[in-house]
Amino acid sequence: MYLLIIILPLFSAIISGLAGRWIGYYGSSLLSSTCILFSMLLSFFIFYEVGLSGLPCFITLFSWINSGTLLINWGFLFDGLTSVMLIVVTVVSSLVHIYSIKYMEEDPHVPRFMAYLGIFTFFMLVLVTSDNLVQLFLGWEGVGLASYLLINFWHTRLAANQSAIKALLVNRIGDFGLILGILTTFYTFHSVEYSTIFACTSLFSNYYFSILGIKIHSLSLITIFLFIGAIGKSAQLGLHTWLPDAMEGPTPVSALIHAATMVTAGVFLMIRFSVFLEYAPFSLFILTIFGSLTALFAAMTGTFQNDLKRVIAYSTCSQLGYMIFACGLSSYHVSIFHLANHAFFKALLFLSAGSVIHAVSDEQDMRRMGSLVLFLPITYSLMLAGSLALIGFPFLTGFYSKDFILELSQVSSYTNLNLSYAPFACWLGTISVFFTAFYSFRLIYLTFLNNSNIVRTKLSVLHESSLLMLLPLMLLGLGSVFVGYLTKDIFIGLGSDFWGSSIFILPKNSCVLEAEFLLTYIKWIPFFVSTFGIFFISLLHIFPLFFYNNFKYNTLFYQFAFILNKKWYWDKVYNIFLVKSLLNFGYLTSFKNLDRGFIELFGPFGVSLLVPFLSHKVTSLQTGQLSHYIFFMVYGFLVFFTFFVPGFMLDIEFNSYLIGIFCILFVFV
């Protein structure tokens, strides 16, 4: 029964993909939604039996690879961490399926869309349930392939083609890091099974590699390689550029990628390998700095974006930074708690954005909206709830996880951890709270409360979404309000044993107790910062002339805003210093000198020249003169008898002399 949760999405994908022409829009929609809903129900059962009851399950189907010391079974691991990820993936995927039935109803390729959603969900479930690194890598690559198919679903659009290829190529860099991590793990432990390598981790805590005479800590090297994979998949600073461009796909795809599946894979990987990270303090430092910088960078960039979906995309990038930040503080349970909470309000924001875009005839520029609260009151209410949960408004879902991450960073500098870099990371995270509140309410204001800038022809067709689209939004709205409160004590409560053996934290690295007794005024700092962000954006739009008159001559401000609007020029830097250089190298070295040079000369082009040349030489021997033909006959007989008939062999010197005469005759005859 446990495996049914994985098989059902694959079954629906195969039927919708191969028989979609016959079952049509209604058949593929009904089949896909039914299968994923059954998977969701099974995930709740697994959550109760495995997570709440503390009964982990190991399933081995068959031996997959057996070569030397490499033994890999096709197996599945269901523990506390897996059970939470199953809830997140199946719940969001189910609601996205239901939402897509109405959202995509006018598209002629709905069966193909449903097949892609099923493939995406299947590979994500394989990733989170795998019991070894190779099987995880299979799910990892499958998710990347499915994301390419979904982003490029409208393949006739050039922007969709470019965005899908960009997502695939950028993730290749991270995938290469993950491959190196897997190979290094096998080299160290001679196994890739979780149960084996995690049990032996403490024995290798002082094991070092010697590379060019330099000693490198083995677990630090492995975790850094794995983190490179997480940087690509979870869009951390440096490899984040694919994430905003992934918005070219249909909006339900954006919700699925950003809330529950692809981008959470990197965070899941770091949490799964918490055992390695605990014995690699340098890697924890890297995670903390990278996570906090990503949170701040993405929040600042989202502040001056005008595309509705791109603003939410940068908020995803920022929240992923918080999750990696928490992993760097050895608070993996808080990280997965924030991941689960984030899935609800992020899916709510994306699907609400889809409702808005659907209402205004596919317009995504917030500057061309306004006053939609009058036409979309339900969508406005739900999007407001999602935005408040995102900024960590008290007693909403985001408040219980994001604020706790900042509290942990506060106490990490003076507890057993004694992390000197924790206050720096804490302040970066706190500043990010301000920008998060700023862009969240800027989105609300420009979309719903600002003076209307909608084209008059679109005003007549403005309408609230249908019940089939609003129902998933309402359910996600309830999750955005209550899930954090209801699950806080289960996931991160003092004394909770929910995670069991799925997450490992060294006793000296735990500071949850100290964070609970942090001074009250320090705990309220994120709330005051977010309130200030809301207040500032409100003043900016209530008194626009005041700010315009004070900043219109401020060149520095305009340049800074322009840089943020251009996403810190990451794409331009990559295009100039990386893409252009590689293209030039590929053209001059690979294409011009090798493909069209050496290889072509001795390959197809050379052969095409050699064959006519030899043919011409052979045909030139056919002169038509009888004396030439007699000469060749005599010449052939003499050569044959000289070299092949026994007893006819003369001394070598005479034979050579005879052959020379034949050659002279051949030239002059």
XYZ file of C-alpha atoms in Angstrom:
669
model
C 0.000 0.000 0.000
C 2.900 2.347 0.716
C 4.156 1.988 -2.854
C 0.732 2.850 -4.232
C 1.342 6.496 -3.340
C 4.223 6.508 -5.854
C 2.643 4.319 -8.530
C -0.650 6.223 -8.896
C 0.826 9.477 -10.300
C 2.926 7.456 -12.760
C -0.137 5.475 -13.824
C -2.154 8.643 -14.450
C 0.762 10.174 -16.390
C 1.089 7.123 -18.671
C -2.640 6.890 -19.400
C -3.047 10.649 -19.947
C 0.041 10.797 -22.131
C -0.637 7.755 -24.306
C -4.439 7.700 -24.361
C -5.111 11.416 -24.001
C -6.405 11.682 -27.548
C -9.171 9.216 -26.752
C -10.051 10.091 -23.147
C -9.899 13.822 -23.875
C -9.945 16.816 -21.543
C -12.475 15.479 -19.053
C -11.058 11.968 -18.928
C -7.446 13.019 -18.372
C -8.424 15.659 -15.807
C -10.637 13.251 -13.859
C -8.111 10.404 -13.954
C -5.120 12.543 -12.915
C -6.989 14.322 -10.132
C -8.443 11.071 -8.772
C -5.064 9.321 -8.699
C -3.273 12.184 -6.954
C -6.123 12.564 -4.454
C -5.762 8.880 -3.528
C -2.028 9.436 -3.135
C -2.780 12.356 -0.824
C -5.061 10.229 1.360
C -2.383 7.544 1.554
C 0.200 10.164 2.528
C -1.951 11.173 5.511
C -2.171 7.523 6.521
C 1.618 7.202 6.261
C 2.032 10.421 8.242
C -0.048 8.921 11.056
C 1.548 5.482 11.009
C 5.172 6.475 10.382
C 5.386 10.018 11.746
C 2.996 10.197 14.662
C 3.228 6.536 15.684
C 6.991 6.376 15.183
C 7.033 3.258 12.993
C 9.500 3.781 10.116
C 9.165 1.434 7.167
C 11.860 0.034 4.852
C 10.834 -1.613 1.578
C 13.276 -3.396 -0.751
C 11.880 -4.519 -4.108
C 14.861 -6.034 -5.904
C 18.578 -5.720 -6.472
C 19.255 -2.990 -9.005
C 23.054 -2.744 -9.406
C 25.551 -5.323 -8.126
C 29.131 -4.727 -9.236
C 32.114 -5.324 -6.977
C 31.492 -3.531 -3.697
C 28.691 -1.464 -5.237
C 25.365 -2.957 -4.214
C 22.255 -0.864 -4.866
C 18.752 -2.094 -4.192
C 15.606 -0.547 -5.529
C 14.247 0.370 -2.129
C 12.143 2.926 -0.310
C 12.517 4.563 3.076
C 9.510 5.922 4.962
C 10.474 7.830 8.103
C 9.373 11.067 9.790
C 11.113 13.290 7.247
C 9.671 11.352 4.313
C 6.156 11.419 5.762
C 6.191 15.229 6.016
C 7.525 15.611 2.477
C 4.836 13.242 1.188
C 2.153 15.420 2.784
C 3.648 18.575 1.268
C 4.070 17.135 -2.239
C 0.744 15.329 -2.537
C -1.416 18.038 -0.938
C -0.062 20.835 -3.115
C -0.028 18.632 -6.213
C -3.659 17.591 -5.599
C -4.824 21.174 -5.257
C -2.836 22.196 -8.346
C -4.488 19.369 -10.322
C -7.954 20.502 -9.254
C -7.119 24.149 -9.953
C -5.745 23.280 -13.401
C -8.996 21.625 -14.497
C -10.635 25.037 -14.792
C -7.536 27.155 -15.392
C -6.437 25.111 -18.436
C -9.864 24.261 -19.817
C -9.423 26.344 -22.973
C -6.036 24.833 -23.775
C -6.188 22.093 -26.439
C -3.347 20.108 -24.846
C -4.730 19.429 -21.374
C -4.014 15.656 -21.486
C -0.344 16.375 -22.146
C -0.327 18.915 -19.325
C -1.842 16.422 -16.894
C 0.694 13.800 -17.983
C 3.558 16.202 -17.262
C 2.128 17.005 -13.828
C 1.918 13.289 -13.056
C 5.520 12.703 -14.165
C 6.672 15.652 -12.068
C 4.886 14.383 -8.964
C 6.115 10.809 -9.500
C 9.788 11.773 -9.704
C 9.506 14.026 -6.665
C 7.992 11.137 -4.697
C 10.831 8.869 -5.858
C 13.317 11.483 -4.675
C 11.908 11.828 -1.162
C 11.298 8.092 -0.597
C 14.614 6.746 -1.925
C 16.860 4.859 0.480
C 20.106 5.427 -1.418
C 21.898 8.206 -3.259
C 21.662 6.715 -6.734
C 17.894 6.340 -6.555
C 17.696 9.879 -5.158
C 19.714 11.046 -8.156
C 17.217 9.343 -10.467
C 14.377 11.313 -8.882
C 16.552 14.437 -8.899
C 17.166 14.226 -12.660
C 13.564 13.252 -13.324
C 12.316 16.361 -11.550
C 14.675 18.474 -13.649
C 13.431 16.869 -16.868
C 9.785 17.261 -15.874
C 10.363 20.930 -14.991
C 11.781 21.453 -18.490
C 8.663 19.909 -20.018
C 6.317 21.988 -17.865
C 8.109 25.321 -18.251
C 8.220 24.699 -22.003
C 4.618 23.496 -22.127
C 3.679 26.342 -24.471
C 6.574 25.380 -26.714
C 5.571 27.696 -29.544
C 6.613 30.694 -27.419
C 10.256 31.705 -27.730
C 10.400 32.958 -24.120
C 9.185 29.586 -22.848
C 11.841 27.763 -24.912
C 14.600 29.985 -23.596
C 13.449 29.757 -19.974
C 13.173 25.962 -20.073
C 16.630 25.564 -21.599
C 18.045 28.020 -19.070
C 16.523 26.103 -16.156
C 17.935 22.843 -17.528
C 21.443 24.198 -18.151
C 21.800 26.051 -14.845
C 20.677 22.969 -12.966
C 23.323 20.896 -14.809
C 25.963 22.755 -12.804
C 24.330 21.773 -9.548
C 23.793 18.222 -10.812
C 27.514 17.923 -11.513
C 28.199 18.838 -7.881
C 25.728 16.216 -6.708
C 27.409 13.575 -8.896
C 30.771 14.453 -7.360
C 29.197 14.164 -3.905
C 27.811 10.708 -4.706
C 31.146 9.507 -6.107
C 33.066 10.892 -3.131
C 30.614 9.248 -0.741
C 31.077 5.885 -2.437
C 34.856 6.318 -2.454
C 34.788 7.000 1.286
C 32.184 4.517 2.524
C 32.103 1.969 -0.354
C 28.320 2.262 -0.217
C 25.547 4.670 -1.175
C 22.840 3.171 1.067
C 21.615 5.632 3.703
C 21.496 3.001 6.447
C 25.149 2.097 5.892
C 26.750 5.484 5.407
C 24.838 7.185 8.237
C 25.729 4.415 10.667
C 29.434 4.811 9.843
C 29.576 8.611 9.762
C 31.020 9.122 13.246
C 33.864 6.707 12.422
C 34.891 8.910 9.500
C 34.624 12.221 11.357
C 38.434 12.492 11.403
C 39.052 11.013 7.970
C 40.930 13.242 5.496
C 41.650 13.155 1.779
C 45.108 14.070 0.542
C 44.832 16.039 -2.699
C 48.119 17.378 -4.105
C 49.606 17.109 -0.646
C 46.750 19.113 0.911
C 44.637 17.453 3.593
C 40.889 17.998 3.143
C 38.270 16.823 5.608
C 36.283 14.089 3.866
C 32.831 14.927 5.249
C 33.336 18.645 4.559
C 34.221 17.892 0.938
C 31.250 15.555 0.500
C 28.759 18.006 2.009
C 30.097 20.915 -0.062
C 29.629 18.852 -3.220
C 26.098 17.983 -2.126
C 25.440 21.629 -1.312
C 26.476 22.620 -4.854
C 23.647 20.380 -6.010
C 21.303 22.098 -3.563
C 22.443 25.543 -4.781
C 21.306 24.674 -8.292
C 18.036 22.970 -7.438
C 17.008 25.296 -4.593
C 18.084 28.479 -6.437
C 20.643 29.773 -3.981
C 22.805 32.794 -4.727
C 24.819 32.249 -7.889
C 22.622 29.619 -9.535
C 19.305 31.355 -8.837
C 18.897 32.946 -12.265
C 16.679 30.172 -13.648
C 13.987 30.587 -10.997
C 12.340 33.901 -12.082
C 12.434 32.849 -15.739
C 10.603 29.638 -14.873
C 7.504 31.835 -14.656
C 7.040 31.424 -18.414
C 5.211 28.169 -17.768
C 1.513 28.003 -16.817
C 0.760 29.417 -13.360
C -0.206 26.037 -11.814
C 3.261 24.821 -12.815
C 4.831 27.775 -10.996
C 2.873 26.891 -7.863
C 3.962 23.249 -8.013
C 7.637 24.001 -8.712
C 7.983 26.778 -6.145
C 5.844 25.469 -3.328
C 6.286 21.737 -3.021
C 8.548 20.025 -5.494
C 11.627 21.073 -7.390
C 13.016 23.936 -5.318
C 12.490 22.074 -2.049
C 14.601 19.142 -3.259
C 17.871 20.874 -2.382
C 16.688 21.710 1.127
C 15.471 18.142 1.566
C 18.903 16.870 0.502
C 20.638 18.984 3.141
C 18.237 17.837 5.856
C 18.569 14.187 4.842
C 22.352 14.464 5.212
C 22.196 16.197 8.582
C 24.446 13.429 9.946
C 27.238 14.464 7.577
C 26.742 18.176 8.220
C 26.975 17.794 11.987
C 30.541 16.512 11.621
C 31.469 19.188 9.056
C 31.455 22.595 10.822
C 32.966 24.385 7.830
C 30.033 23.256 5.687
C 27.604 24.572 8.308
C 29.343 27.950 8.061
C 28.982 27.921 4.250
C 25.285 27.057 4.509
C 24.595 29.815 7.030
C 26.310 32.547 5.000
C 24.883 31.407 1.663
C 21.374 31.104 3.064
C 21.339 34.516 4.741
C 22.845 36.251 1.692
C 20.309 34.580 -0.599
C 17.444 35.638 1.673
C 18.557 39.280 1.586
C 19.516 39.393 -2.099
C 16.247 37.868 -3.320
C 14.104 40.036 -1.015
C 15.814 43.197 -2.242
C 15.487 42.142 -5.879
C 11.777 41.396 -5.534
C 11.204 44.913 -4.214
C 11.490 46.557 -7.651
C 10.054 43.859 -9.906
C 6.829 44.665 -11.736
C 5.807 41.234 -12.973
C 3.304 39.715 -10.548
C 4.669 36.174 -10.758
C 8.325 37.243 -10.655
C 7.787 39.065 -7.362
C 6.422 35.860 -5.842
C 9.271 33.898 -7.459
C 11.873 36.055 -5.724
C 10.018 35.605 -2.457
C 10.442 31.841 -2.972
C 14.162 32.326 -3.475
C 14.335 34.396 -0.284
C 12.425 31.838 1.792
C 14.643 29.032 0.495
C 17.543 31.084 1.800
C 15.942 30.999 5.263
C 15.639 27.209 5.055
C 19.315 26.756 4.132
C 20.144 29.337 6.816
C 18.387 27.152 9.410
C 20.292 24.064 8.222
C 23.539 25.971 8.766
C 22.490 26.539 12.377
C 21.948 22.769 12.854
C 18.206 23.407 13.148
C 17.104 20.964 10.500
C 13.727 20.345 12.118
C 12.997 24.077 11.984
C 14.059 24.139 8.345
C 11.665 21.350 7.349
C 8.955 23.014 9.455
C 9.418 26.237 7.495
C 9.468 24.246 4.261
C 6.096 22.701 5.070
C 4.598 26.029 6.154
C 6.020 27.797 3.135
C 4.400 25.269 0.795
C 0.916 26.359 1.865
C 1.202 30.122 1.640
C 3.437 30.060 -1.443
C 1.037 27.799 -3.329
C -1.746 30.136 -2.187
C 0.086 33.193 -3.526
C 0.848 31.610 -6.895
C -2.612 30.216 -7.458
C -4.133 33.551 -6.373
C -1.837 35.265 -8.869
C -3.140 32.844 -11.475
C -6.695 33.826 -10.558
C -5.786 37.493 -11.044
C -4.015 36.854 -14.358
C -6.948 34.753 -15.537
C -9.347 37.587 -14.676
C -7.386 40.336 -16.462
C -6.882 38.365 -19.681
C -3.320 37.123 -19.035
C -1.857 40.473 -17.995
C 1.039 40.076 -15.528
C 2.380 43.625 -15.155
C 1.134 44.969 -11.801
C 1.370 48.549 -13.077
C -1.437 47.735 -15.521
C -3.771 46.495 -12.797
C -5.355 48.227 -9.808
C -8.724 48.386 -8.036
C -9.191 44.638 -8.437
C -10.469 44.395 -4.872
C -13.820 45.539 -6.264
C -13.951 42.710 -8.791
C -12.033 39.922 -7.005
C -12.863 40.276 -3.295
C -12.349 36.594 -2.449
C -9.036 36.387 -4.282
C -7.939 39.614 -2.567
C -8.755 38.257 0.887
C -6.904 35.011 0.264
C -3.882 36.723 -1.269
C -3.743 39.115 1.677
C -3.735 36.132 4.055
C -0.918 34.521 2.061
C 1.122 37.741 2.082
C 0.691 38.167 5.837
C 1.791 34.566 6.375
C 4.793 35.201 4.141
C 6.023 38.193 6.132
C 5.540 36.305 9.405
C 2.558 38.194 10.803
C 1.865 37.008 14.362
C -0.072 33.770 14.761
C -0.158 32.954 11.054
C 1.727 29.973 9.660
C 4.923 31.766 8.645
C 5.268 33.397 12.067
C 5.952 30.107 13.857
C 8.841 29.037 11.626
C 10.534 32.071 10.083
C 10.726 34.072 13.285
C 12.046 31.025 15.118
C 14.930 30.792 12.631
C 15.919 34.371 13.490
C 15.643 33.597 17.210
C 17.951 30.615 16.795
C 20.499 32.772 14.994
C 20.370 35.252 17.875
C 21.216 32.682 20.529
C 23.733 30.717 18.424
C 26.483 33.237 19.106
C 26.568 32.791 22.900
C 25.391 29.192 23.475
C 27.336 25.973 23.024
C 27.557 26.649 19.292
C 29.460 29.918 19.874
C 29.136 30.894 16.221
C 30.867 34.207 15.618
C 29.128 34.616 12.243
C 25.602 34.005 13.584
C 24.865 37.680 14.493
C 25.888 38.776 10.992
C 23.567 36.190 9.443
C 20.824 37.175 11.881
C 20.977 40.817 10.822
C 20.894 39.847 7.158
C 17.795 37.779 7.851
C 16.184 40.595 9.830
C 16.793 43.131 7.042
C 15.264 40.609 4.657
C 12.089 40.722 6.760
C 11.750 44.436 5.979
C 12.080 43.933 2.226
C 9.730 40.941 2.352
C 7.019 43.083 3.933
C 7.799 45.882 1.469
C 7.402 43.883 -1.739
C 4.479 41.817 -0.390
C 2.339 44.864 0.298
C 3.597 46.650 -2.795
C 2.130 43.696 -4.703
C -1.142 43.961 -2.784
C -1.375 47.703 -3.335
C -0.527 47.786 -7.047
C -2.745 44.823 -7.855
C -5.812 45.436 -5.718
C -5.837 48.901 -4.117
C -4.186 51.280 -6.578
C -6.136 53.380 -9.047
C -7.203 51.229 -11.943
C -4.853 51.114 -14.927
C -6.651 48.259 -16.647
C -7.434 48.589 -20.331
C -11.079 49.497 -20.784
C -11.759 46.509 -23.009
C -10.692 44.186 -20.166
C -12.894 45.837 -17.556
C -16.030 44.380 -19.101
C -14.762 40.798 -18.701
C -13.370 41.099 -15.163
C -14.844 38.421 -12.922
C -14.120 36.337 -9.865
C -12.779 32.868 -10.569
C -15.032 29.833 -10.593
C -15.590 27.627 -7.544
C -13.244 24.973 -8.924
C -10.402 27.500 -8.835
C -11.417 29.139 -5.548
C -11.774 25.869 -3.617
C -8.009 25.071 -3.658
C -7.325 28.692 -2.704
C -9.636 28.464 0.308
C -8.059 25.223 1.493
C -4.582 26.703 1.117
C -5.813 29.817 2.935
C -6.843 27.675 5.888
C -3.432 26.008 5.806
C -1.692 29.395 5.707
C -3.534 30.454 8.851
C -3.682 27.313 11.001
C -1.021 24.760 9.961
C 1.839 26.504 11.769
C -0.068 26.730 15.031
C -1.375 23.154 14.867
C 1.962 21.493 14.041
C 4.465 23.650 15.934
C 4.612 21.443 19.027
C 4.790 18.279 16.912
C 7.655 19.427 14.705
C 9.764 21.759 16.843
C 8.306 21.503 20.324
C 10.644 20.831 23.240
C 10.755 17.117 23.961
C 9.098 16.130 20.687
C 10.476 12.881 19.269
C 8.676 13.160 15.945
C 11.815 13.146 13.804
C 13.291 10.085 15.510
C 16.333 8.917 13.585
C 15.524 10.825 10.377
C 17.313 13.982 11.608
C 20.536 13.961 13.614
C 21.768 16.908 15.713
C 24.795 16.759 17.979
C 23.784 17.747 21.554
C 26.328 20.583 21.564
C 24.776 22.063 18.381
C 21.212 22.263 19.693
C 20.045 25.607 21.043
C 16.253 25.273 20.802
C 15.829 25.540 24.582
C 17.801 28.808 24.732
C 15.743 30.232 21.853
C 12.523 29.506 23.745
C 13.719 31.666 26.639
C 15.069 34.507 24.530
C 14.198 37.983 25.790
C 10.730 39.038 24.675
C 11.753 42.329 23.099
C 14.284 40.498 20.908
C 11.608 38.061 19.777
C 9.445 40.980 18.662
C 12.163 42.569 16.493
C 11.072 40.784 13.265
C 7.467 41.881 13.880
C 8.440 45.529 14.307
C 10.697 45.384 11.240
C 7.950 43.881 9.082
C 5.444 46.412 10.433
C 7.846 49.204 9.508
C 8.082 47.747 5.978
C 4.289 47.746 5.651
C 4.090 51.282 7.061
C 6.804 52.533 4.693
C 5.207 51.118 1.542
C 1.855 52.536 2.670
C 3.337 56.008 3.050
C 5.048 55.653 -0.311
C 1.716 55.136 -2.038
C -0.371 57.485 0.106
C 2.069 60.386 -0.375
C 3.761 59.625 -3.703
C 4.501 63.267 -4.540
C 6.392 63.791 -1.273
C 8.758 60.911 -1.987
C 9.042 61.806 -5.654
C 10.038 65.412 -4.901
C 12.634 64.266 -2.365
C 14.191 61.533 -4.469
C 13.831 62.784 -8.044
C 17.280 64.403 -7.939
C 18.873 61.567 -5.971
C 20.976 59.822 -8.587
C 22.242 57.207 -6.159
C 18.705 56.092 -5.303
C 17.709 55.760 -8.956
C 20.842 53.802 -9.787
C 20.244 51.459 -6.858
C 16.597 50.931 -7.847
C 17.660 50.334 -11.455
C 20.198 47.710 -10.366
C 17.531 45.918 -8.316
C 15.091 46.058 -11.219
C 17.760 44.490 -13.442
C 18.276 41.709 -10.863
C 21.765 42.848 -9.885
C 22.903 42.195 -13.481
C 23.542 38.535 -12.767
C 22.311 37.500 -16.207
C 24.402 40.140 -17.938
C 27.538 39.176 -16.011
C 27.030 35.516 -16.897
C 26.379 36.380 -20.547
C 29.502 38.542 -20.864
C 32.048 36.617 -18.811
C 30.790 33.050 -19.123
C 28.362 32.454 -21.971
C 30.108 34.688 -24.504
C 33.536 33.258 -23.652
C 32.285 29.684 -23.948
C 30.524 30.412 -27.234
C 33.684 32.019 -28.656
C 35.762 29.088 -27.456
C 33.280 26.654 -28.920
C 33.252 28.438 -32.285
C 37.002 29.052 -32.665
C 38.343 25.868 -31.097
C 35.688 23.191 -31.331
C 33.730 24.189 -34.433
C 36.230 26.013 -36.652
C 39.501 24.210 -35.856
C 38.216 20.750 -34.932
C 34.780 20.105 -36.438
C 35.459 22.017 -39.663
C 39.241 21.648 -39.469
C 41.161 18.597 -38.370
C 38.187 16.229 -37.980
C 36.577 17.361 -41.224
C 39.866 17.110 -43.191
C 40.577 13.560 -42.081
C 36.925 12.655 -41.808
C 33.952 13.142 -44.150
C 35.445 15.972 -46.227
C 38.792 14.202 -46.615
C 37.128 10.952 -47.642
C 34.950 12.808 -50.144
C 38.124 14.222 -51.754
C 40.120 10.997 -51.576
C 37.561 8.813 -53.344
C 37.331 10.954 -56.557
C 41.113 11.320 -56.552
C 41.695 7.557 -56.438
C 38.907 7.005 -58.926
C 40.552 9.448 -61.322
C 43.925 7.722 -60.985
C 42.433 4.290 -61.607
C 40.412 5.429 -64.621
C 43.493 7.133 -66.075
C 45.077 3.681 -66.421
C 42.374 2.688 -68.887
C 44.098 4.219 -71.952
C 42.592 1.929 -74.561
C 46.030 1.017 -76.055
C 46.737 -2.708 -76.582
C 50.432 -2.399 -75.652
C 49.520 -1.054 -72.175
C 47.166 -3.953 -71.509
C 49.834 -6.496 -72.609
C 52.358 -4.842 -70.319
C 50.030 -5.042 -67.298
C 49.309 -8.713 -68.021
C 53.034 -9.583 -68.214
C 53.758 -7.419 -65.180
C 51.039 -9.144 -63.166
C 52.245 -12.644 -64.088
C 55.854 -11.830 -63.181
C 54.847 -10.370 -59.804
C 52.594 -13.325 -59.053
C 55.240 -15.955 -59.925
C 58.004 -14.020 -58.185
C 56.307 -13.753 -54.814
C 53.793 -16.574 -54.672
C 55.052 -19.561 -56.725
C 57.573 -21.797 -54.820
C 60.895 -22.362 -56.555
C 60.515 -19.284 -58.680
C 62.111 -17.052 -56.048
C 65.356 -15.517 -57.210
C 67.740 -13.688 -54.961
C 66.373 -10.585 -53.326
C 68.739 -8.265 -55.133
C 67.621 -9.544 -58.549
C 63.941 -9.349 -57.579
C 64.330 -5.756 -56.517
C 66.154 -5.001 -59.757
C 63.395 -6.663 -61.758
C 60.633 -4.721 -59.967
C 62.502 -1.495 -60.640
C 62.559 -2.249 -64.338
C 58.824 -2.929 -64.225
C 58.217 0.460 -62.601
C 60.295 2.276 -65.261
C 58.434 0.483 -68.028
C 55.126 1.421 -66.360
C 56.095 5.087 -66.401
C 57.321 5.276 -69.980
C 55.103 2.810 -71.808
